[in-house]
PDB file of C-alpha atoms in Angstrom:
ATOM      1  CA  MET A  30     177.419 145.213   1.509  1.00 50.00           C
ATOM      2  CA  PHE A  31     179.740 148.245   2.311  1.00 50.00           C
ATOM      3  CA  GLY A  32     177.063 149.292   4.687  1.00 52.00           C
ATOM      4  CA  THR A  33     176.912 144.551   5.901  1.00 59.00           C
ATOM      5  CA  GLN A  34     181.006 144.630   6.835  1.00 58.00           C
ATOM      6  CA  LEU A  35     180.024 148.372   9.001  1.00 54.00           C
ATOM      7  CA  LEU A  36     178.075 147.015  11.220  1.00 56.00           C
ATOM      8  CA  TYR A  37     179.968 143.718  10.807  1.00 54.00           C
ATOM      9  CA  GLU A  38     183.091 146.271  12.471  1.00 57.00           C
ATOM     10  CA  ASN A  39     180.757 147.823  14.857  1.00 59.00           C
ATOM     11  CA  THR A  40     179.723 145.177  16.048  1.00 59.00           C
ATOM     12  CA  ILE A  41     183.855 143.999  16.980  1.00 56.00           C
ATOM     13  CA  GLN A  42     183.736 147.188  17.782  1.00 59.00           C
ATOM     14  CA  LEU A  43     181.780 147.281  21.111  1.00 55.00           C
ATOM     15  CA  PHE A  44     182.426 143.540  22.316  1.00 56.00           C
ATOM     16  CA  ARG A  45     186.124 144.930  23.126  1.00 60.00           C
ATOM     17  CA  VAL A  46     185.210 147.744  25.728  1.00 58.00           C
ATOM     18  CA  LYS A  47     186.549 146.638  29.047  1.00 69.00           C
ATOM     19  CA  PRO A  48     183.482 146.650  30.893  1.00 75.00           C
ATOM     20  CA  SER A  49     183.854 148.856  33.814  1.00 83.00           C
ATOM     21  CA  LEU A  50     181.899 148.777  37.306  1.00 86.00           C
ATOM     22  CA  SER A  51     183.274 151.041  38.274  1.00 88.00           C
ATOM     23  CA  THR A  52     181.477 153.586  40.851  1.00 86.00           C
ATOM     24  CA  SER A  53     182.190 156.790  43.796  1.00 84.00           C
ATOM     25  CA  ILE A  54     181.513 157.670  47.117  1.00 80.00           C
ATOM     26  CA  GLY A  55     182.299 161.399  46.815  1.00 74.00           C
ATOM     27  CA  THR A  56     185.559 161.638  45.743  1.00 74.00           C
ATOM     28  CA  LEU A  57     186.357 158.571  46.379  1.00 81.00           C
ATOM     29  CA  THR A  58     186.248 156.357  43.326  1.00 85.00           C
ATOM     30  CA  LEU A  59     186.289 152.489  43.525  1.00 89.00           C
ATOM     31  CA  GLU A  60     186.815 149.782  40.283  1.00 90.00           C
ATOM     32  CA  ARG A  61     184.260 147.578  42.165  1.00 90.00           C
ATOM     33  CA  PRO A  62     180.950 148.426  44.406  1.00 89.00           C
ATOM     34  CA  THR A  63     181.712 145.902  46.234  1.00 91.00           C
ATOM     35  CA  ILE A  64     182.560 146.998  50.142  1.00 91.00           C
ATOM     36  CA  LEU A  65     183.868 145.037  53.878  1.00 89.00           C
ATOM     37  CA  ALA A  66     182.043 146.473  56.363  1.00 87.00           C
ATOM     38  CA  SER A  67     183.754 147.150  59.115  1.00 86.00           C
ATOM     39  CA  GLY A  68     183.352 143.914  61.297  1.00 82.00           C
ATOM     40  CA  ILE A  69     185.291 141.446  62.892  1.00 78.00           C
ATOM     41  CA  LEU A  70     187.109 140.765  59.905  1.00 82.00           C
ATOM     42  CA  GLY A  71     188.903 144.258  59.864  1.00 83.00           C
ATOM     43  CA  ILE A  72     192.070 143.250  61.608  1.00 84.00           C
ATOM     44  CA  SER A  73     194.669 142.270  59.477  1.00 90.00           C
ATOM     45  CA  LEU A  74     196.434 143.371  56.060  1.00 94.00           C
ATOM     46  CA  ASP A  75     197.078 139.641  54.729  1.00 94.00           C
ATOM     47  CA  VAL A  76     192.881 139.218  55.469  1.00 93.00           C
ATOM     48  CA  PHE A  77     192.490 142.626  53.533  1.00 94.00           C
ATOM     49  CA  GLU A  78     194.327 141.379  50.830  1.00 95.00           C
ATOM     50  CA  ARG A  79     193.048 138.837  49.947  1.00 94.00           C
ATOM     51  CA  LEU A  80     189.346 140.148  49.963  1.00 93.00           C
ATOM     52  CA  TYR A  81     190.022 142.365  48.219  1.00 94.00           C
ATOM     53  CA  ARG A  82     191.637 139.931  45.094  1.00 93.00           C
ATOM     54  CA  ALA A  83     188.257 137.532  45.942  1.00 93.00           C
ATOM     55  CA  GLY A  84     186.071 140.670  44.433  1.00 91.00           C
ATOM     56  CA  ALA A  85     185.675 143.934  47.097  1.00 93.00           C
ATOM     57  CA  GLY A  86     186.478 146.519  45.880  1.00 92.00           C
ATOM     58  CA  ALA A  87     187.235 148.661  49.852  1.00 93.00           C
ATOM     59  CA  VAL A  88     187.627 146.758  52.773  1.00 94.00           C
ATOM     60  CA  VAL A  89     186.797 148.621  56.204  1.00 93.00           C
ATOM     61  CA  THR A  90     188.704 148.184  58.628  1.00 94.00           C
ATOM     62  CA  LYS A  91     187.372 147.289  62.955  1.00 90.00           C
ATOM     63  CA  SER A  92     186.267 151.015  64.158  1.00 90.00           C
ATOM     64  CA  LEU A  93     189.425 152.091  65.459  1.00 93.00           C
ATOM     65  CA  SER A  94     189.939 154.072  69.036  1.00 90.00           C
ATOM     66  CA  LYS A  95     192.308 156.458  70.488  1.00 91.00           C
ATOM     67  CA  GLU A  96     193.639 153.844  72.289  1.00 92.00           C
ATOM     68  CA  PRO A  97     193.534 149.887  73.103  1.00 92.00           C
ATOM     69  CA  TRP A  98     190.713 148.186  73.911  1.00 86.00           C
ATOM     70  CA  ASP A  99     189.165 144.938  74.605  1.00 87.00           C
ATOM     71  CA  GLY A 100     185.732 145.604  74.196  1.00 80.00           C
ATOM     72  CA  TYR A 101     183.845 142.578  75.494  1.00 81.00           C
ATOM     73  CA  ALA A 102     184.728 138.853  77.343  1.00 84.00           C
ATOM     74  CA  ASN A 103     183.624 136.005  75.659  1.00 83.00           C
ATOM     75  CA  PRO A 104     180.649 134.824  74.050  1.00 81.00           C
ATOM     76  CA  THR A 105     180.660 138.247  71.416  1.00 81.00           C
ATOM     77  CA  ILE A 106     179.524 135.583  68.712  1.00 82.00           C
ATOM     78  CA  PHE A 107     177.818 132.675  67.991  1.00 81.00           C
ATOM     79  CA  SER A 108     175.429 131.796  65.260  1.00 83.00           C
ATOM     80  CA  VAL A 109     171.990 131.679  64.805  1.00 83.00           C
ATOM     81  CA  LYS A 110     169.720 129.807  63.118  1.00 81.00           C
ATOM     82  CA  GLY A 111     169.258 129.831  59.324  1.00 80.00           C
ATOM     83  CA  GLY A 112     172.358 130.625  59.069  1.00 80.00           C
ATOM     84  CA  GLY A 113     174.483 134.123  60.350  1.00 81.00           C
ATOM     85  CA  TRP A 114     176.013 135.890  62.398  1.00 79.00           C
ATOM     86  CA  LEU A 115     175.226 137.366  65.063  1.00 80.00           C
ATOM     87  CA  ASN A 116     178.544 139.727  67.723  1.00 77.00           C
ATOM     88  CA  ALA A 117     177.953 141.568  70.111  1.00 79.00           C
ATOM     89  CA  VAL A 118     182.749 142.293  70.824  1.00 81.00           C
ATOM     90  CA  GLY A 119     182.511 145.601  72.129  1.00 79.00           C
ATOM     91  CA  LEU A 120     184.274 147.381  69.965  1.00 81.00           C
ATOM     92  CA  SER A 121     187.265 145.437  70.603  1.00 86.00           C
ATOM     93  CA  ASN A 122     190.696 146.690  68.981  1.00 90.00           C
ATOM     94  CA  PRO A 123     193.730 146.845  69.125  1.00 92.00           C
ATOM     95  CA  GLY A 124     194.217 151.481  68.904  1.00 94.00           C
ATOM     96  CA  ALA A 125     194.960 153.601  65.781  1.00 95.00           C
ATOM     97  CA  PRO A 126     198.741 153.747  66.582  1.00 95.00           C
ATOM     98  CA  ASN A 127     199.173 149.658  66.709  1.00 95.00           C
ATOM     99  CA  PHE A 128     196.927 148.716  63.479  1.00 95.00           C
ATOM    100  CA  ALA A 129     198.568 152.208  62.039  1.00 94.00           C
ATOM    101  CA  LYS A 130     201.208 150.027  61.547  1.00 94.00           C
ATOM    102  CA  THR A 131     199.997 146.555  60.746  1.00 94.00           C
ATOM    103  CA  ILE A 132     199.386 148.307  57.368  1.00 94.00           C
ATOM    104  CA  SER A 133     201.879 150.401  56.704  1.00 93.00           C
ATOM    105  CA  SER A 134     202.901 148.157  54.213  1.00 93.00           C
ATOM    106  CA  ASN A 135     199.659 148.188  52.268  1.00 94.00           C
ATOM    107  CA  LYS A 136     199.874 149.460  48.537  1.00 92.00           C
ATOM    108  CA  ASP A 137     197.183 148.112  46.324  1.00 92.00           C
ATOM    109  CA  VAL A 138     194.406 147.494  48.790  1.00 94.00           C
ATOM    110  CA  PRO A 139     191.415 150.472  48.770  1.00 92.00           C
ATOM    111  CA  ILE A 140     191.574 150.754  53.285  1.00 93.00           C
ATOM    112  CA  ILE A 141     188.575 152.643  54.182  1.00 91.00           C
ATOM    113  CA  VAL A 142     189.563 153.719  58.145  1.00 92.00           C
ATOM    114  CA  SER A 143     186.870 153.469  60.108  1.00 91.00           C
ATOM    115  CA  LEU A 144     187.507 155.651  63.481  1.00 89.00           C
ATOM    116  CA  VAL A 145     185.578 155.762  67.191  1.00 86.00           C
ATOM    117  CA  GLY A 146     185.700 158.025  69.568  1.00 83.00           C
ATOM    118  CA  SER A 147     184.466 160.513  72.437  1.00 79.00           C
ATOM    119  CA  VAL A 148     184.983 163.772  71.573  1.00 81.00           C
ATOM    120  CA  GLU A 149     186.861 165.477  68.681  1.00 81.00           C
ATOM    121  CA  ASP A 150     189.973 165.604  69.267  1.00 84.00           C
ATOM    122  CA  ASP A 151     189.595 161.703  69.545  1.00 86.00           C
ATOM    123  CA  PHE A 152     189.289 161.627  65.824  1.00 84.00           C
ATOM    124  CA  ASP A 153     191.689 164.315  65.290  1.00 84.00           C
ATOM    125  CA  PHE A 154     195.688 162.326  67.217  1.00 88.00           C
ATOM    126  CA  MET A 155     193.733 159.130  65.517  1.00 88.00           C
ATOM    127  CA  VAL A 156     193.759 160.812  61.580  1.00 87.00           C
ATOM    128  CA  LYS A 157     197.607 161.851  62.185  1.00 85.00           C
ATOM    129  CA  GLN A 158     198.696 158.363  63.077  1.00 90.00           C
ATOM    130  CA  PHE A 159     197.419 157.007  59.034  1.00 89.00           C
ATOM    131  CA  GLU A 160     199.843 160.148  57.319  1.00 84.00           C
ATOM    132  CA  ASN A 161     202.017 158.014  56.446  1.00 87.00           C
ATOM    133  CA  CYS A 162     199.462 155.236  54.921  1.00 90.00           C
ATOM    134  CA  LYS A 163     198.201 154.605  51.503  1.00 89.00           C
ATOM    135  CA  VAL A 164     194.792 155.346  53.178  1.00 88.00           C
ATOM    136  CA  SER A 165     191.432 156.125  50.886  1.00 87.00           C
ATOM    137  CA  ALA A 166     188.991 157.241  53.813  1.00 86.00           C
ATOM    138  CA  TYR A 167     187.636 157.904  56.966  1.00 86.00           C
ATOM    139  CA  GLU A 168     184.734 155.990  58.673  1.00 85.00           C
ATOM    140  CA  LEU A 169     183.959 157.912  61.738  1.00 83.00           C
ATOM    141  CA  ASN A 170     181.364 155.477  63.731  1.00 81.00           C
ATOM    142  CA  LEU A 171     178.253 157.591  64.843  1.00 77.00           C
ATOM    143  CA  SER A 172     176.254 154.836  64.808  1.00 70.00           C
ATOM    144  CA  CYS A 173     177.977 151.252  67.657  1.00 63.00           C
ATOM    145  CA  PRO A 174     175.209 151.139  69.940  1.00 57.00           C
ATOM    146  CA  HIS A 175     177.531 148.221  72.178  1.00 59.00           C
ATOM    147  CA  VAL A 176     179.163 150.902  73.373  1.00 59.00           C
ATOM    148  CA  ALA A 177     178.336 154.222  76.515  1.00 54.00           C
ATOM    149  CA  LYS A 178     179.596 157.072  75.485  1.00 56.00           C
ATOM    150  CA  VAL A 179     180.549 156.680  72.443  1.00 62.00           C
ATOM    151  CA  GLY A 180     179.150 155.112  68.496  1.00 56.00           C
ATOM    152  CA  LEU A 181     175.191 156.811  68.491  1.00 57.00           C
ATOM    153  CA  GLU A 182     175.662 158.572  72.052  1.00 60.00           C
ATOM    154  CA  VAL A 183     177.964 160.443  70.030  1.00 61.00           C
ATOM    155  CA  GLY A 184     176.487 160.941  66.474  1.00 62.00           C
ATOM    156  CA  ASP A 185     172.597 162.810  68.024  1.00 64.00           C
ATOM    157  CA  ASP A 186     174.911 165.317  68.835  1.00 66.00           C
ATOM    158  CA  VAL A 187     174.750 166.869  66.489  1.00 69.00           C
ATOM    159  CA  ASP A 188     176.873 169.664  67.536  1.00 72.00           C
ATOM    160  CA  LEU A 189     179.853 167.056  68.904  1.00 71.00           C
ATOM    161  CA  VAL A 190     179.560 165.533  65.085  1.00 72.00           C
ATOM    162  CA  LYS A 191     179.916 168.544  63.376  1.00 73.00           C
ATOM    163  CA  LYS A 192     182.821 169.577  64.854  1.00 73.00           C
ATOM    164  CA  ILE A 193     184.895 166.062  65.193  1.00 74.00           C
ATOM    165  CA  ILE A 194     183.652 166.587  60.329  1.00 73.00           C
ATOM    166  CA  LYS A 195     185.843 169.749  60.593  1.00 73.00           C
ATOM    167  CA  LYS A 196     189.237 167.743  62.561  1.00 71.00           C
ATOM    168  CA  VAL A 197     188.648 165.608  59.688  1.00 75.00           C
ATOM    169  CA  LYS A 198     189.914 167.205  56.954  1.00 65.00           C
ATOM    170  CA  ASN A 199     190.903 166.884  53.488  1.00 61.00           C
ATOM    171  CA  THR A 200     194.747 166.353  54.124  1.00 58.00           C
ATOM    172  CA  ASN A 201     195.071 164.306  55.456  1.00 58.00           C
ATOM    173  CA  PHE A 202     194.361 161.729  52.764  1.00 57.00           C
ATOM    174  CA  SER A 203     196.358 159.920  50.792  1.00 58.00           C
ATOM    175  CA  PRO A 204     196.553 160.814  47.871  1.00 59.00           C
ATOM    176  CA  ARG A 205     194.476 164.511  48.727  1.00 61.00           C
ATOM    177  CA  PRO A 206     190.905 164.682  47.629  1.00 49.00           C
ATOM    178  CA  LYS A 207     190.315 168.013  45.447  1.00 46.00           C
ATOM    179  CA  VAL A 208     187.752 168.197  47.458  1.00 42.00           C
ATOM    180  CA  ASP A 209     186.383 167.487  52.020  1.00 46.00           C
ATOM    181  CA  SER A 210     184.684 164.496  52.099  1.00 52.00           C
ATOM    182  CA  VAL A 211     184.416 161.491  54.794  1.00 59.00           C
ATOM    183  CA  ILE A 212     182.153 159.096  55.375  1.00 66.00           C
ATOM    184  CA  LEU A 213     179.478 158.439  58.248  1.00 62.00           C
ATOM    185  CA  ARG A 214     177.647 155.772  59.501  1.00 63.00           C
ATOM    186  CA  ILE A 215     174.968 156.705  61.603  1.00 57.00           C
ATOM    187  CA  THR A 216     171.887 155.188  62.842  1.00 60.00           C
ATOM    188  CA  GLN A 217     168.399 156.678  62.542  1.00 55.00           C
ATOM    189  CA  ASN A 218     167.008 156.436  65.945  1.00 56.00           C
ATOM    190  CA  ASN A 219     163.785 158.945  64.533  1.00 52.00           C
ATOM    191  CA  THR A 220     160.763 158.137  61.944  1.00 53.00           C
ATOM    192  CA  VAL A 221     160.298 160.992  59.298  1.00 56.00           C
ATOM    193  CA  SER A 222     157.736 160.809  57.727  1.00 64.00           C
ATOM    194  CA  GLU A 223     157.785 160.821  53.505  1.00 70.00           C
ATOM    195  CA  GLU A 224     155.871 163.581  53.205  1.00 71.00           C
ATOM    196  CA  LEU A 225     157.501 165.912  55.778  1.00 68.00           C
ATOM    197  CA  ILE A 226     161.265 164.728  53.344  1.00 69.00           C
ATOM    198  CA  GLU A 227     159.456 165.963  50.446  1.00 74.00           C
ATOM    199  CA  THR A 228     158.921 168.982  52.242  1.00 72.00           C
ATOM    200  CA  ILE A 229     162.346 169.204  53.494  1.00 70.00           C
ATOM    201  CA  ASN A 230     163.537 168.477  50.072  1.00 71.00           C
ATOM    202  CA  LYS A 231     160.492 171.743  48.741  1.00 70.00           C
ATOM    203  CA  ILE A 232     163.259 174.377  51.831  1.00 68.00           C
ATOM    204  CA  PHE A 233     165.861 172.876  49.970  1.00 66.00           C
ATOM    205  CA  SER A 234     166.023 173.696  46.876  1.00 68.00           C
ATOM    206  CA  TYR A 235     165.902 177.836  48.235  1.00 65.00           C
ATOM    207  CA  ARG A 236     169.120 177.082  50.152  1.00 59.00           C
ATOM    208  CA  ARG A 237     171.745 180.397  49.915  1.00 61.00           C
ATOM    209  CA  LYS A 238     167.587 182.127  50.897  1.00 68.00           C
ATOM    210  CA  THR A 239     167.006 183.234  53.991  1.00 73.00           C
ATOM    211  CA  ILE A 240     164.583 181.507  56.609  1.00 73.00           C
ATOM    212  CA  GLN A 241     162.021 185.101  56.409  1.00 74.00           C
ATOM    213  CA  ASN A 242     162.115 184.602  52.605  1.00 74.00           C
ATOM    214  CA  ILE A 243     161.681 181.227  52.233  1.00 74.00           C
ATOM    215  CA  GLY A 244     158.873 181.982  54.475  1.00 74.00           C
ATOM    216  CA  LYS A 245     157.419 184.029  51.494  1.00 75.00           C
ATOM    217  CA  ASN A 246     157.342 181.869  48.138  1.00 72.00           C
ATOM    218  CA  PHE A 247     154.614 178.686  51.186  1.00 74.00           C
ATOM    219  CA  ASP A 248     152.804 181.920  51.805  1.00 74.00           C
ATOM    220  CA  ILE A 249     153.981 181.865  55.602  1.00 73.00           C
ATOM    221  CA  THR A 250     155.828 184.772  57.697  1.00 76.00           C
ATOM    222  CA  ILE A 251     159.464 184.241  59.505  1.00 74.00           C
ATOM    223  CA  LYS A 252     161.383 186.725  60.790  1.00 73.00           C
ATOM    224  CA  SER A 253     165.286 184.856  61.194  1.00 74.00           C
ATOM    225  CA  ASP A 254     167.477 186.182  58.849  1.00 75.00           C
ATOM    226  CA  LYS A 255     169.015 183.139  59.442  1.00 74.00           C
ATOM    227  CA  ARG A 256     169.981 180.804  56.500  1.00 73.00           C
ATOM    228  CA  LEU A 257     169.163 177.121  55.186  1.00 67.00           C
ATOM    229  CA  GLU A 258     172.405 175.629  56.160  1.00 64.00           C
ATOM    230  CA  ASP A 259     173.395 177.912  59.103  1.00 70.00           C
ATOM    231  CA  MET A 260     169.845 175.451  60.514  1.00 70.00           C
ATOM    232  CA  GLU A 261     170.900 172.892  62.912  1.00 70.00           C
ATOM    233  CA  ASN A 262     168.914 169.694  61.961  1.00 68.00           C
ATOM    234  CA  ASN A 263     165.499 169.853  64.344  1.00 70.00           C
ATOM    235  CA  GLU A 264     165.119 173.511  63.599  1.00 74.00           C
ATOM    236  CA  ILE A 265     165.159 172.000  59.398  1.00 75.00           C
ATOM    237  CA  ILE A 266     163.025 169.013  61.035  1.00 75.00           C
ATOM    238  CA  LYS A 267     160.422 172.012  63.228  1.00 75.00           C
ATOM    239  CA  LEU A 268     160.490 174.588  59.536  1.00 76.00           C
ATOM    240  CA  ALA A 269     159.582 171.589  57.524  1.00 77.00           C
ATOM    241  CA  GLU A 270     156.761 170.740  60.709  1.00 76.00           C
ATOM    242  CA  LYS A 271     155.221 174.153  60.112  1.00 75.00           C
ATOM    243  CA  ILE A 272     155.152 173.960  56.064  1.00 74.00           C
ATOM    244  CA  LYS A 273     153.140 171.338  56.157  1.00 68.00           C
ATOM    245  CA  ARG A 274     150.228 172.329  58.472  1.00 65.00           C
ATOM    246  CA  ILE A 275     149.970 174.953  55.691  1.00 55.00           C
TER     247      ILE A 275
END
């Protein structure tokens, strides 16, 4: 009888536990795992609040530039047979300074501000426009293929991407995270085989070692004192291809 009573009490306690759908992306914690992607709905705080109340864990703004952009002339959106829409608006937006005023009164919605630019100083300028806004994270748009000299073209320049990331420091976040955190939106242009990915993963198990010492683990001679974390992406891929051929 005592065992049955104890089981009953434990069962009641179990069902009192509040379910959680919370998830984390880097230092960003969300109550719900769904995020509105950057696009045509990311235009106003009123829309963000409605989407958040409807169940979105966070919302991503339209990609914002340093100055207002008109984008492409209409038509820029059309429906697809069978359901759905396609759009190519050309990154039209009111500019980061103007949009910061639009969301300045935000109190509750986790907003991820999407930024697009050509050089690292563009991103530094734009982030500073949101210093007095409640912003949860920044998305760096390095994948848009529609507009020249931004988006995809910037994302293909590894050195420039590194410079941009350094500009978006943790001091620009509110609340300030314990570590630097940034979301990159990129497009994979080159296909990497599963076998090569496996080799790259093996290489990364030897982090903090020089390339010369990593080579010894694979019975190859590499005369280099460079460390893995100091290498460019294309250098790591070339190293993996060399190891894979053994």
